[in-house]
mmCIF file of C-alpha atoms in Angstrom:
data_model
loop_
_atom_site.group_PDB
_atom_site.id
_atom_site.type_symbol
_atom_site.label_atom_id
_atom_site.label_comp_id
_atom_site.label_asym_id
_atom_site.label_seq_id
_atom_site.Cartn_x
_atom_site.Cartn_y
_atom_site.Cartn_z
ATOM 1 C CA LEU A 1250 28.550 2.008 -0.449
ATOM 2 C CA ILE A 1251 32.237 2.143 -1.284
ATOM 3 C CA ARG A 1252 31.605 4.190 -4.427
ATOM 4 C CA CYS A 1253 29.904 6.805 -2.256
ATOM 5 C CA LEU A 1254 32.864 6.653 0.107
ATOM 6 C CA ALA A 1255 35.267 7.312 -2.777
ATOM 7 C CA ASP A 1256 33.148 10.257 -3.945
ATOM 8 C CA LEU A 1257 33.165 11.767 -0.460
ATOM 9 C CA ILE A 1258 36.931 11.434 -0.167
ATOM 10 C CA GLY A 1259 37.476 12.589 -3.754
ATOM 11 C CA VAL A 1260 39.537 9.649 -5.014
ATOM 12 C CA PRO A 1261 39.041 7.388 -8.053
ATOM 13 C CA PHE A 1262 37.186 4.127 -7.574
ATOM 14 C CA VAL A 1263 37.379 0.873 -9.546
ATOM 15 C CA LYS A 1264 35.124 -2.130 -9.077
ATOM 16 C CA ALA A 1265 35.799 -5.539 -10.607
ATOM 17 C CA ASP A 1266 34.918 -9.192 -10.172
ATOM 18 C CA ALA A 1267 37.774 -11.462 -9.186
ATOM 19 C CA THR A 1268 36.425 -14.214 -11.434
ATOM 20 C CA LYS A 1269 37.453 -12.442 -14.642
ATOM 21 C CA PHE A 1270 41.183 -12.466 -13.846
ATOM 22 C CA SER A 1271 43.769 -15.106 -14.618
ATOM 23 C CA GLU A 1272 47.398 -15.442 -13.644
ATOM 24 C CA THR A 1273 48.838 -14.716 -17.079
ATOM 25 C CA GLY A 1274 46.227 -12.360 -18.461
ATOM 26 C CA TYR A 1275 46.091 -14.077 -21.841
ATOM 27 C CA VAL A 1276 42.797 -15.766 -20.988
ATOM 28 C CA GLY A 1277 40.875 -13.239 -18.895
ATOM 29 C CA GLN A 1278 42.241 -9.950 -17.628
ATOM 30 C CA ASP A 1279 45.476 -9.225 -15.879
ATOM 31 C CA THR A 1280 45.282 -8.016 -12.265
ATOM 32 C CA ASP A 1281 47.490 -5.047 -13.177
ATOM 33 C CA ASP A 1282 44.566 -3.784 -15.284
ATOM 34 C CA LEU A 1283 42.867 -2.842 -12.026
ATOM 35 C CA VAL A 1284 45.536 -0.268 -11.279
ATOM 36 C CA ARG A 1285 45.568 0.997 -14.852
ATOM 37 C CA SER A 1286 41.818 1.494 -14.612
ATOM 38 C CA LEU A 1287 42.396 3.730 -11.604
ATOM 39 C CA VAL A 1288 44.594 5.956 -13.768
ATOM 40 C CA GLN A 1289 41.824 6.215 -16.345
ATOM 41 C CA GLN A 1290 39.287 7.078 -13.641
ATOM 42 C CA ALA A 1291 41.604 9.784 -12.357
ATOM 43 C CA ASP A 1292 41.990 11.297 -15.873
ATOM 44 C CA ASN A 1293 45.669 10.282 -15.945
ATOM 45 C CA ASP A 1294 46.379 12.117 -12.676
ATOM 46 C CA LEU A 1295 48.974 9.689 -11.244
ATOM 47 C CA PRO A 1296 49.258 11.182 -7.719
ATOM 48 C CA LEU A 1297 45.471 10.988 -7.363
ATOM 49 C CA ALA A 1298 45.315 7.472 -8.806
ATOM 50 C CA GLU A 1299 47.953 6.295 -6.315
ATOM 51 C CA CYS A 1300 45.469 7.103 -3.506
ATOM 52 C CA GLY A 1301 42.467 5.411 -5.120
ATOM 53 C CA ILE A 1302 40.230 2.553 -3.998
ATOM 54 C CA ILE A 1303 40.005 -0.836 -5.710
ATOM 55 C CA TYR A 1304 36.961 -2.909 -4.795
ATOM 56 C CA LEU A 1305 37.241 -6.586 -5.694
ATOM 57 C CA ASP A 1306 33.999 -8.553 -5.533
ATOM 58 C CA GLU A 1307 33.558 -12.343 -5.613
ATOM 59 C CA VAL A 1308 36.994 -12.773 -4.068
ATOM 60 C CA ASP A 1309 35.868 -16.054 -2.473
ATOM 61 C CA LYS A 1310 35.744 -17.549 -5.986
ATOM 62 C CA ILE A 1311 39.551 -17.371 -6.322
ATOM 63 C CA ALA A 1312 40.134 -19.471 -3.231
ATOM 64 C CA GLY A 1313 42.330 -22.350 -4.334
ATOM 65 C CA THR A 1314 41.890 -26.028 -3.655
ATOM 66 C CA ARG A 1315 44.665 -28.228 -2.324
ATOM 67 C CA GLU A 1316 43.319 -31.262 -4.170
ATOM 68 C CA MET A 1317 43.982 -29.670 -7.566
ATOM 69 C CA ALA A 1318 46.878 -31.151 -9.523
ATOM 70 C CA GLY A 1319 49.015 -28.629 -11.403
ATOM 71 C CA ARG A 1320 48.867 -24.860 -11.393
ATOM 72 C CA ASP A 1321 45.672 -23.038 -10.438
ATOM 73 C CA VAL A 1322 46.008 -20.051 -12.785
ATOM 74 C CA SER A 1323 42.574 -18.633 -11.956
ATOM 75 C CA GLY A 1324 42.744 -19.163 -8.195
ATOM 76 C CA ARG A 1325 46.053 -19.201 -6.350
ATOM 77 C CA GLY A 1326 47.799 -17.631 -9.317
ATOM 78 C CA VAL A 1327 45.476 -14.615 -9.145
ATOM 79 C CA GLN A 1328 46.048 -14.432 -5.379
ATOM 80 C CA THR A 1329 49.792 -14.243 -5.955
ATOM 81 C CA ASN A 1330 49.427 -11.410 -8.457
ATOM 82 C CA LEU A 1331 47.034 -9.512 -6.183
ATOM 83 C CA LEU A 1332 49.459 -9.981 -3.307
ATOM 84 C CA LYS A 1333 52.123 -8.096 -5.281
ATOM 85 C CA LEU A 1334 49.730 -5.215 -5.831
ATOM 86 C CA MET A 1335 48.708 -5.081 -2.167
ATOM 87 C CA GLU A 1336 52.275 -5.029 -0.842
ATOM 88 C CA ASP A 1337 54.104 -2.251 -2.673
ATOM 89 C CA THR A 1338 54.953 -2.432 -6.322
ATOM 90 C CA ASP A 1339 55.204 -0.363 -9.451
ATOM 91 C CA VAL A 1340 52.739 -1.251 -12.188
ATOM 92 C CA PRO A 1341 53.533 -0.305 -15.800
ATOM 93 C CA LEU A 1342 50.925 1.991 -17.290
ATOM 94 C CA ARG A 1343 50.902 -0.068 -20.478
ATOM 95 C CA GLY A 1344 50.229 -3.774 -20.280
ATOM 96 C CA PRO A 1345 52.286 -6.258 -22.270
ATOM 97 C CA ASN A 1346 49.116 -7.667 -23.816
ATOM 98 C CA ASP A 1347 47.452 -4.295 -24.377
ATOM 99 C CA ILE A 1348 47.363 -3.688 -28.137
ATOM 100 C CA ARG A 1349 46.357 -0.072 -27.663
ATOM 101 C CA GLY A 1350 49.281 0.544 -25.331
ATOM 102 C CA GLN A 1351 51.713 -1.079 -27.743
ATOM 103 C CA LEU A 1352 50.438 1.072 -30.608
ATOM 104 C CA GLU A 1353 50.817 4.229 -28.499
ATOM 105 C CA MET A 1354 54.367 3.211 -27.602
ATOM 106 C CA ALA A 1355 55.212 2.571 -31.239
ATOM 107 C CA MET A 1356 53.825 5.981 -32.258
ATOM 108 C CA GLU A 1357 55.842 7.740 -29.537
ATOM 109 C CA MET A 1358 58.993 5.986 -30.645
ATOM 110 C CA ALA A 1359 58.288 6.952 -34.240
ATOM 111 C CA ARG A 1360 57.893 10.586 -33.193
ATOM 112 C CA GLY A 1361 61.229 10.741 -31.483
ATOM 113 C CA GLY A 1362 62.024 8.368 -28.732
ATOM 114 C CA GLY A 1363 59.166 8.256 -26.253
ATOM 115 C CA SER A 1364 57.673 10.431 -23.562
ATOM 116 C CA ASN A 1365 59.204 11.868 -20.385
ATOM 117 C CA ALA A 1366 56.045 11.149 -18.368
ATOM 118 C CA PRO A 1367 56.212 8.470 -15.632
ATOM 119 C CA GLN A 1368 55.641 5.000 -17.026
ATOM 120 C CA THR A 1369 54.603 3.290 -13.759
ATOM 121 C CA ILE A 1370 52.205 3.798 -10.871
ATOM 122 C CA ASN A 1371 52.973 2.853 -7.268
ATOM 123 C CA THR A 1372 50.414 0.829 -5.302
ATOM 124 C CA ARG A 1373 51.613 1.595 -1.770
ATOM 125 C CA SER A 1374 48.728 3.960 -0.900
ATOM 126 C CA ILE A 1375 45.961 2.242 -2.867
ATOM 127 C CA LEU A 1376 43.195 0.841 -0.668
ATOM 128 C CA PHE A 1377 42.090 -2.705 -1.579
ATOM 129 C CA ILE A 1378 38.666 -3.859 -0.401
ATOM 130 C CA CYS A 1379 37.564 -7.437 -1.095
ATOM 131 C CA SER A 1380 34.136 -8.982 -0.611
ATOM 132 C CA GLY A 1381 32.338 -12.225 -1.242
ATOM 133 C CA ALA A 1382 29.643 -14.585 -0.015
ATOM 134 C CA PHE A 1383 32.173 -17.189 1.229
ATOM 135 C CA SER A 1384 29.786 -20.102 1.027
ATOM 136 C CA GLY A 1385 31.029 -22.983 3.165
ATOM 137 C CA LEU A 1386 33.261 -20.830 5.361
ATOM 138 C CA PRO A 1387 30.829 -20.828 8.346
ATOM 139 C CA GLU A 1388 31.012 -24.627 8.380
ATOM 140 C CA LEU A 1389 34.822 -24.450 8.598
ATOM 141 C CA ILE A 1390 34.592 -22.014 11.501
ATOM 142 C CA ALA A 1391 31.994 -24.166 13.245
ATOM 143 C CA ARG A 1392 34.217 -27.266 12.995
ATOM 144 C CA ARG A 1393 37.157 -25.357 14.421
ATOM 145 C CA VAL A 1394 35.080 -24.004 17.284
ATOM 146 C CA ARG A 1395 33.707 -27.468 18.089
ATOM 147 C CA ARG A 1396 37.214 -28.976 18.052
ATOM 148 C CA GLY A 1397 38.318 -26.297 20.514
ATOM 149 C CA ALA A 1398 35.474 -27.183 22.872
ATOM 150 C CA LEU A 1399 36.425 -30.817 23.477
ATOM 151 C CA GLY A 1400 37.273 -32.012 26.989
ATOM 152 C CA PHE A 1401 35.665 -31.926 30.432
ATOM 153 C CA SER A 1402 37.124 -28.549 31.365
ATOM 154 C CA SER A 1403 36.147 -26.798 28.162
ATOM 155 C CA GLU A 1404 33.536 -24.091 28.061
ATOM 156 C CA PRO A 1405 30.261 -25.215 26.445
ATOM 157 C CA THR A 1406 29.543 -23.444 23.184
ATOM 158 C CA ARG A 1407 26.098 -22.573 22.017
ATOM 159 C CA PRO A 1408 25.169 -23.394 18.421
ATOM 160 C CA GLU A 1409 25.239 -20.362 16.151
ATOM 161 C CA SER A 1410 22.087 -20.152 14.054
ATOM 162 C CA ASP A 1411 23.099 -17.095 12.027
ATOM 163 C CA PRO A 1412 26.190 -17.473 9.803
ATOM 164 C CA ALA A 1413 27.050 -13.873 10.693
ATOM 165 C CA ASP A 1414 27.608 -14.983 14.286
ATOM 166 C CA LEU A 1415 30.129 -17.532 13.055
ATOM 167 C CA PHE A 1416 31.804 -15.005 10.767
ATOM 168 C CA GLU A 1417 32.538 -12.913 13.842
ATOM 169 C CA LEU A 1418 34.721 -15.809 15.078
ATOM 170 C CA LEU A 1419 36.723 -15.776 11.854
ATOM 171 C CA SER A 1420 40.484 -16.277 12.113
ATOM 172 C CA THR A 1421 43.251 -16.184 9.551
ATOM 173 C CA LYS A 1422 43.572 -19.949 9.797
ATOM 174 C CA ASP A 1423 39.966 -20.298 8.630
ATOM 175 C CA LEU A 1424 40.766 -18.264 5.512
ATOM 176 C CA ILE A 1425 43.828 -20.408 4.840
ATOM 177 C CA ASP A 1426 41.781 -23.591 5.223
ATOM 178 C CA TYR A 1427 39.218 -22.069 2.857
ATOM 179 C CA GLY A 1428 41.863 -21.838 0.143
ATOM 180 C CA PHE A 1429 43.649 -18.505 0.511
ATOM 181 C CA GLU A 1430 47.394 -18.102 0.706
ATOM 182 C CA SER A 1431 48.583 -17.086 4.166
ATOM 183 C CA GLU A 1432 50.281 -13.972 2.755
ATOM 184 C CA PHE A 1433 47.088 -12.977 0.917
ATOM 185 C CA ALA A 1434 44.950 -13.396 4.056
ATOM 186 C CA GLY A 1435 47.524 -11.448 6.073
ATOM 187 C CA ARG A 1436 47.268 -8.515 3.660
ATOM 188 C CA LEU A 1437 43.562 -8.188 4.492
ATOM 189 C CA PRO A 1438 43.718 -7.647 8.271
ATOM 190 C CA VAL A 1439 40.460 -5.687 8.640
ATOM 191 C CA ARG A 1440 37.446 -8.003 8.328
ATOM 192 C CA VAL A 1441 33.836 -6.886 8.513
ATOM 193 C CA THR A 1442 30.748 -9.110 8.603
ATOM 194 C CA CYS A 1443 27.503 -8.089 6.924
ATOM 195 C CA ARG A 1444 24.477 -9.488 8.717
ATOM 196 C CA SER A 1445 21.406 -10.771 6.919
ATOM 197 C CA LEU A 1446 18.533 -8.346 6.462
ATOM 198 C CA SER A 1447 15.714 -8.813 8.960
ATOM 199 C CA THR A 1448 12.027 -8.695 8.110
ATOM 200 C CA ALA A 1449 11.869 -5.135 9.459
ATOM 201 C CA ASP A 1450 14.814 -4.159 7.227
ATOM 202 C CA LEU A 1451 13.114 -5.600 4.165
ATOM 203 C CA LYS A 1452 9.905 -3.750 5.001
ATOM 204 C CA ARG A 1453 11.815 -0.476 5.230
ATOM 205 C CA ILE A 1454 13.431 -1.191 1.881
ATOM 206 C CA LEU A 1455 9.982 -1.759 0.394
ATOM 207 C CA THR A 1456 8.464 1.429 1.775
ATOM 208 C CA GLU A 1457 11.314 3.904 2.254
ATOM 209 C CA SER A 1458 14.061 3.210 -0.275
ATOM 210 C CA GLU A 1459 14.502 5.566 -3.199
ATOM 211 C CA GLY A 1460 14.257 2.795 -5.794
ATOM 212 C CA SER A 1461 11.564 0.778 -3.995
ATOM 213 C CA ILE A 1462 10.344 -2.171 -6.034
ATOM 214 C CA LEU A 1463 6.793 -1.279 -4.946
ATOM 215 C CA ARG A 1464 7.133 2.164 -6.560
ATOM 216 C CA GLN A 1465 8.458 0.493 -9.693
ATOM 217 C CA TYR A 1466 5.424 -1.779 -9.943
ATOM 218 C CA GLU A 1467 3.106 1.155 -9.299
ATOM 219 C CA ALA A 1468 4.775 3.048 -12.150
ATOM 220 C CA SER A 1469 4.472 0.015 -14.448
ATOM 221 C CA PHE A 1470 0.727 -0.302 -13.839
ATOM 222 C CA HIS A 1471 0.253 3.473 -14.004
ATOM 223 C CA ALA A 1472 1.661 3.403 -17.532
ATOM 224 C CA TYR A 1473 -1.472 1.441 -18.500
ATOM 225 C CA GLY A 1474 -3.752 3.783 -16.591
ATOM 226 C CA ILE A 1475 -4.161 1.394 -13.644
ATOM 227 C CA GLY A 1476 -3.758 2.623 -10.073
ATOM 228 C CA ILE A 1477 -2.449 -0.154 -7.838
ATOM 229 C CA THR A 1478 -2.243 -0.019 -4.046
ATOM 230 C CA PHE A 1479 -0.846 -2.532 -1.582
ATOM 231 C CA HIS A 1480 -2.630 -3.367 1.657
ATOM 232 C CA PRO A 1481 -0.405 -2.665 4.719
ATOM 233 C CA ASP A 1482 -0.766 -6.269 5.897
ATOM 234 C CA LEU A 1483 0.395 -7.448 2.477
ATOM 235 C CA ILE A 1484 3.622 -5.462 2.797
ATOM 236 C CA ASP A 1485 4.376 -7.336 6.028
ATOM 237 C CA ARG A 1486 3.728 -10.651 4.283
ATOM 238 C CA ILE A 1487 6.002 -9.706 1.372
ATOM 239 C CA ALA A 1488 8.824 -8.866 3.779
ATOM 240 C CA GLN A 1489 8.327 -12.156 5.650
ATOM 241 C CA GLU A 1490 8.344 -14.217 2.456
ATOM 242 C CA ALA A 1491 11.432 -12.385 1.166
ATOM 243 C CA SER A 1492 13.320 -13.078 4.409
ATOM 244 C CA LEU A 1493 12.674 -16.801 3.893
ATOM 245 C CA GLU A 1494 14.277 -16.577 0.434
ATOM 246 C CA GLY A 1495 17.644 -15.916 2.056
ATOM 247 C CA THR A 1496 18.857 -13.729 -0.812
ATOM 248 C CA GLY A 1497 18.618 -10.330 0.869
ATOM 249 C CA ALA A 1498 16.775 -7.503 -0.856
ATOM 250 C CA ARG A 1499 16.765 -9.504 -4.103
ATOM 251 C CA GLY A 1500 14.197 -11.750 -2.448
ATOM 252 C CA LEU A 1501 11.705 -8.876 -2.596
ATOM 253 C CA VAL A 1502 11.852 -8.970 -6.378
ATOM 254 C CA SER A 1503 11.318 -12.746 -6.418
ATOM 255 C CA VAL A 1504 8.269 -12.557 -4.139
ATOM 256 C CA LEU A 1505 6.653 -9.617 -5.916
ATOM 257 C CA GLU A 1506 7.287 -11.059 -9.360
ATOM 258 C CA LYS A 1507 5.632 -14.317 -8.340
ATOM 259 C CA LEU A 1508 2.731 -12.362 -6.840
ATOM 260 C CA LEU A 1509 2.128 -9.912 -9.689
ATOM 261 C CA ARG A 1510 3.482 -11.609 -12.810
ATOM 262 C CA ASP A 1511 0.093 -12.696 -14.163
ATOM 263 C CA LEU A 1512 -1.632 -9.453 -13.173
ATOM 264 C CA LYS A 1513 1.049 -7.444 -14.935
ATOM 265 C CA PHE A 1514 0.140 -8.980 -18.285
ATOM 266 C CA GLU A 1515 -3.615 -9.534 -17.834
ATOM 267 C CA LEU A 1516 -4.907 -6.371 -16.130
ATOM 268 C CA PRO A 1517 -4.052 -3.920 -18.959
ATOM 269 C CA SER A 1518 -6.579 -5.678 -21.218
ATOM 270 C CA THR A 1519 -9.419 -5.203 -18.695
ATOM 271 C CA ARG A 1520 -11.488 -2.149 -17.708
ATOM 272 C CA LEU A 1521 -10.144 -2.096 -14.157
ATOM 273 C CA ARG A 1522 -8.561 1.234 -13.258
ATOM 274 C CA GLU A 1523 -8.103 0.792 -9.493
ATOM 275 C CA VAL A 1524 -6.743 -2.391 -7.940
ATOM 276 C CA THR A 1525 -5.894 -3.166 -4.313
ATOM 277 C CA ILE A 1526 -3.600 -6.129 -3.658
ATOM 278 C CA THR A 1527 -4.596 -7.746 -0.361
ATOM 279 C CA PRO A 1528 -3.099 -10.620 1.698
ATOM 280 C CA ASP A 1529 -5.623 -12.918 0.010
ATOM 281 C CA PHE A 1530 -3.274 -12.990 -2.979
ATOM 282 C CA PHE A 1531 -0.852 -14.880 -0.698
ATOM 283 C CA ASP A 1532 -3.319 -16.991 1.255
ATOM 284 C CA ASN A 1533 -5.767 -17.851 -1.557
ATOM 285 C CA PRO A 1534 -4.161 -16.668 -4.798
ATOM 286 C CA GLU A 1535 -6.543 -18.470 -7.145
ATOM 287 C CA THR A 1536 -9.651 -17.215 -5.329
ATOM 288 C CA ALA A 1537 -8.298 -13.659 -5.143
ATOM 289 C CA ARG A 1538 -7.428 -13.603 -8.839
ATOM 290 C CA ARG A 1539 -10.813 -15.089 -9.757
ATOM 291 C CA THR A 1540 -12.606 -12.434 -7.692
ATOM 292 C CA LEU A 1541 -10.555 -9.666 -9.264
ATOM 293 C CA PHE A 1542 -11.189 -10.786 -12.814
ATOM 294 C CA GLU A 1543 -14.877 -11.364 -12.097
ATOM 295 C CA ARG A 1544 -15.037 -7.700 -11.148
ATOM 296 C CA ALA A 1545 -13.161 -6.825 -14.326
ATOM 297 C CA ARG A 1546 -15.554 -8.943 -16.373
ATOM 298 C CA LYS A 1547 -18.554 -7.236 -14.764
ATOM 299 C CA LEU A 1548 -17.099 -3.838 -15.630
ATOM 300 C CA ASP A 1549 -16.572 -5.021 -19.194
ATOM 301 C CA LEU A 1550 -20.202 -6.125 -19.411
ATOM 302 C CA GLU A 1551 -21.418 -2.829 -17.957
ATOM 303 C CA GLU A 1552 -19.420 -0.893 -20.516
ATOM 304 C CA GLN A 1553 -20.742 -3.165 -23.249
ATOM 305 C CA ALA A 1554 -24.269 -2.446 -22.000
ATOM 306 C CA GLU A 1555 -23.636 1.258 -22.593
ATOM 307 C CA LEU A 1556 -22.702 0.407 -26.165
ATOM 308 C CA VAL A 1557 -26.035 -1.433 -26.516
ATOM 309 C CA ALA A 1558 -27.814 1.830 -25.616
ATOM 310 C CA GLU A 1559 -25.766 3.591 -28.304
ATOM 311 C CA PHE A 1560 -26.865 0.973 -30.838
ATOM 312 C CA ALA A 1561 -30.521 1.534 -29.846
ATOM 313 C CA ALA A 1562 -30.168 5.302 -30.312
ATOM 314 C CA HIS A 1563 -28.546 4.796 -33.724
ATOM 315 C CA PHE A 1564 -31.346 2.389 -34.745
ATOM 316 C CA THR A 1565 -33.961 4.971 -33.736
ATOM 317 C CA ARG A 1566 -32.291 7.733 -35.737
ATOM 318 C CA GLN A 1567 -31.849 5.551 -38.809
ATOM 319 C CA HIS A 1568 -35.287 3.912 -38.988
ATOM 320 C CA GLY A 1569 -37.565 6.260 -37.070
ATOM 321 C CA ILE A 1570 -38.625 3.499 -34.690
ATOM 322 C CA GLN A 1571 -37.610 3.719 -31.047
ATOM 323 C CA ILE A 1572 -36.227 0.598 -29.422
ATOM 324 C CA THR A 1573 -35.016 0.287 -25.831
ATOM 325 C CA PHE A 1574 -33.224 -2.553 -24.098
ATOM 326 C CA THR A 1575 -33.795 -3.618 -20.518
ATOM 327 C CA PRO A 1576 -30.634 -3.925 -18.323
ATOM 328 C CA ASP A 1577 -30.873 -7.734 -18.434
ATOM 329 C CA ALA A 1578 -31.145 -7.620 -22.231
ATOM 330 C CA SER A 1579 -28.077 -5.378 -22.475
ATOM 331 C CA LEU A 1580 -25.999 -7.740 -20.328
ATOM 332 C CA ALA A 1581 -27.235 -10.732 -22.324
ATOM 333 C CA LEU A 1582 -26.184 -9.079 -25.593
ATOM 334 C CA ALA A 1583 -22.796 -8.207 -24.131
ATOM 335 C CA LYS A 1584 -22.220 -11.857 -23.170
ATOM 336 C CA LEU A 1585 -23.322 -13.056 -26.609
ATOM 337 C CA ALA A 1586 -20.978 -10.567 -28.302
ATOM 338 C CA GLN A 1587 -18.061 -11.734 -26.156
ATOM 339 C CA ALA A 1588 -18.806 -15.355 -27.068
ATOM 340 C CA SER A 1589 -18.911 -14.503 -30.764
ATOM 341 C CA ASP A 1590 -15.577 -12.597 -30.689
ATOM 342 C CA LYS A 1591 -17.216 -9.745 -32.597
ATOM 343 C CA PRO A 1592 -17.362 -6.057 -31.706
ATOM 344 C CA LEU A 1593 -20.672 -5.321 -29.994
ATOM 345 C CA ALA A 1594 -21.908 -2.867 -32.646
ATOM 346 C CA GLU A 1595 -21.225 -5.353 -35.449
ATOM 347 C CA PHE A 1596 -22.831 -8.173 -33.475
ATOM 348 C CA CYS A 1597 -26.008 -6.173 -32.779
ATOM 349 C CA GLN A 1598 -26.219 -5.134 -36.432
ATOM 350 C CA ASP A 1599 -26.179 -8.793 -37.507
ATOM 351 C CA HIS A 1600 -28.260 -10.023 -34.573
ATOM 352 C CA PHE A 1601 -31.138 -7.610 -35.278
ATOM 353 C CA SER A 1602 -30.809 -7.511 -39.063
ATOM 354 C CA ASP A 1603 -34.498 -8.402 -39.585
ATOM 355 C CA PHE A 1604 -35.819 -5.859 -37.092
ATOM 356 C CA PRO A 1605 -36.025 -2.799 -39.424
ATOM 357 C CA PHE A 1606 -38.391 -4.551 -41.858
ATOM 358 C CA GLY A 1607 -40.376 -6.395 -39.173
ATOM 359 C CA LEU A 1608 -40.879 -3.426 -36.882
ATOM 360 C CA LYS A 1609 -41.942 -1.192 -39.786
ATOM 361 C CA LEU A 1610 -44.474 -3.832 -40.733
ATOM 362 C CA ILE A 1611 -45.833 -3.848 -37.182
ATOM 363 C CA GLN A 1612 -45.842 -0.044 -37.144
ATOM 364 C CA ALA A 1613 -47.899 0.017 -40.337
ATOM 365 C CA ARG A 1614 -50.436 -2.468 -38.896
ATOM 366 C CA THR A 1615 -50.741 -1.100 -35.333
ATOM 367 C CA GLY A 1616 -49.156 2.354 -35.338
ATOM 368 C CA THR A 1617 -46.754 1.364 -32.573
ATOM 369 C CA THR A 1618 -43.458 3.332 -32.683
ATOM 370 C CA THR A 1619 -41.822 2.222 -29.412
ATOM 371 C CA PHE A 1620 -40.612 -1.293 -28.670
ATOM 372 C CA THR A 1621 -38.981 -2.637 -25.506
ATOM 373 C CA ILE A 1622 -36.627 -5.588 -25.888
ATOM 374 C CA ASP A 1623 -36.232 -7.766 -22.812
ATOM 375 C CA GLU A 1624 -33.739 -10.574 -22.183
ATOM 376 C CA PRO A 1625 -35.656 -13.365 -24.029
ATOM 377 C CA ALA A 1626 -36.131 -11.066 -27.024
ATOM 378 C CA ALA A 1627 -32.414 -10.192 -26.998
ATOM 379 C CA ILE A 1628 -31.456 -13.872 -26.936
ATOM 380 C CA ASP A 1629 -33.926 -14.932 -29.659
ATOM 381 C CA PRO A 1630 -34.692 -11.807 -31.721
ATOM 382 C CA ASN A 1631 -36.036 -13.632 -34.781
ATOM 383 C CA GLY A 1632 -38.483 -15.763 -32.804
ATOM 384 C CA THR A 1633 -39.655 -12.731 -30.846
ATOM 385 C CA LEU A 1634 -40.062 -10.658 -34.005
ATOM 386 C CA SER A 1635 -42.147 -13.431 -35.611
ATOM 387 C CA ARG A 1636 -44.500 -13.519 -32.633
ATOM 388 C CA TRP A 1637 -44.825 -9.746 -32.657
ATOM 389 C CA VAL A 1638 -45.707 -9.762 -36.376
ATOM 390 C CA VAL A 1639 -48.294 -12.513 -35.902
ATOM 391 C CA ASP A 1640 -49.786 -10.655 -32.935
ATOM 392 C CA SER A 1641 -49.998 -7.454 -34.997
ATOM 393 C CA TYR A 1642 -52.016 -9.212 -37.676
ATOM 394 C CA ARG A 1643 -54.316 -10.735 -35.090
ATOM 395 C CA SER A 1644 -54.881 -7.405 -33.391
ATOM 396 C CA GLY A 1645 -55.493 -5.819 -36.799
ATOM 397 C CA ILE A 1646 -58.227 -8.360 -37.560
#
């Protein structure tokens, strides 16, 4: 949001996490590096960099603790350094711990005494925006509000269920109690509360956002030639489950990953090409998955049955004897091939290896050139062939 704001205004923008800074800069980065980064983003245009925006995330993580003994170099120490930047100071363009800057300075001195360009940047007009989750701060506000409501003449206060409602009652004292220096809190006078996303908001994110996670899953399945659609009622359920996660739009990813993780890896190996995800995958996930894969298995068997017909045609061309398989026989052979872990053509070749000799023998005795193989014959081809041969001799007699 703030990056778009900076683009609209036409000023450089720098984003950083407060957790990576330390007071000295030897371990972790120095806060002055934020301002130097603005100069880099502005292509060394100092007047433009002096009007830039610095966005500092996770600022709640540098809140100090009064119980800590000694110096807090990653908490209150960072606050002190940031306070200098927020007030009005000149920051050197080359850091004392920046090896690259020291090398550039040494090269300039070797060339003749340094450059006439400004060596500092002023922070007076730089806009600092800080954000964070501030876990535990609503409890501090609630305790303060309850303390202020004691006594018979006090106004009764209703309990605030949404932390955002408590954040609206935020005062500077709450920030100080949370662990911020009073000067640091005073330098951030404009405070804005972001409310939690509602179920309707999450549904809009699912269906209308440019990078919708639903579109991403559809693209992932489409890469394997599988068209996936989501039932409208399922989208409502996804939004409801994600709102219970309490992690904002990230909850959508958690819910969908739990819902589709197994399908994402198992469906590409099936013959399914169109899949509809219904609310049953939430209510009865095991039953829904079993039903889906039963349909996939049936499609596999039907495709295998087509391969059985191809084997019969090849047998007819090769041996001059026509064989046909009933639908039940084709499905039975497909199941047997799956159980044997062999390709269907190879399985049928081995399974009916005695048929060329036996059927030619029957043809010579009876003149029969067409044979129909039913399910029992497909399951026990050798036994069936033996009976047919015996019957041919009996009929010949």
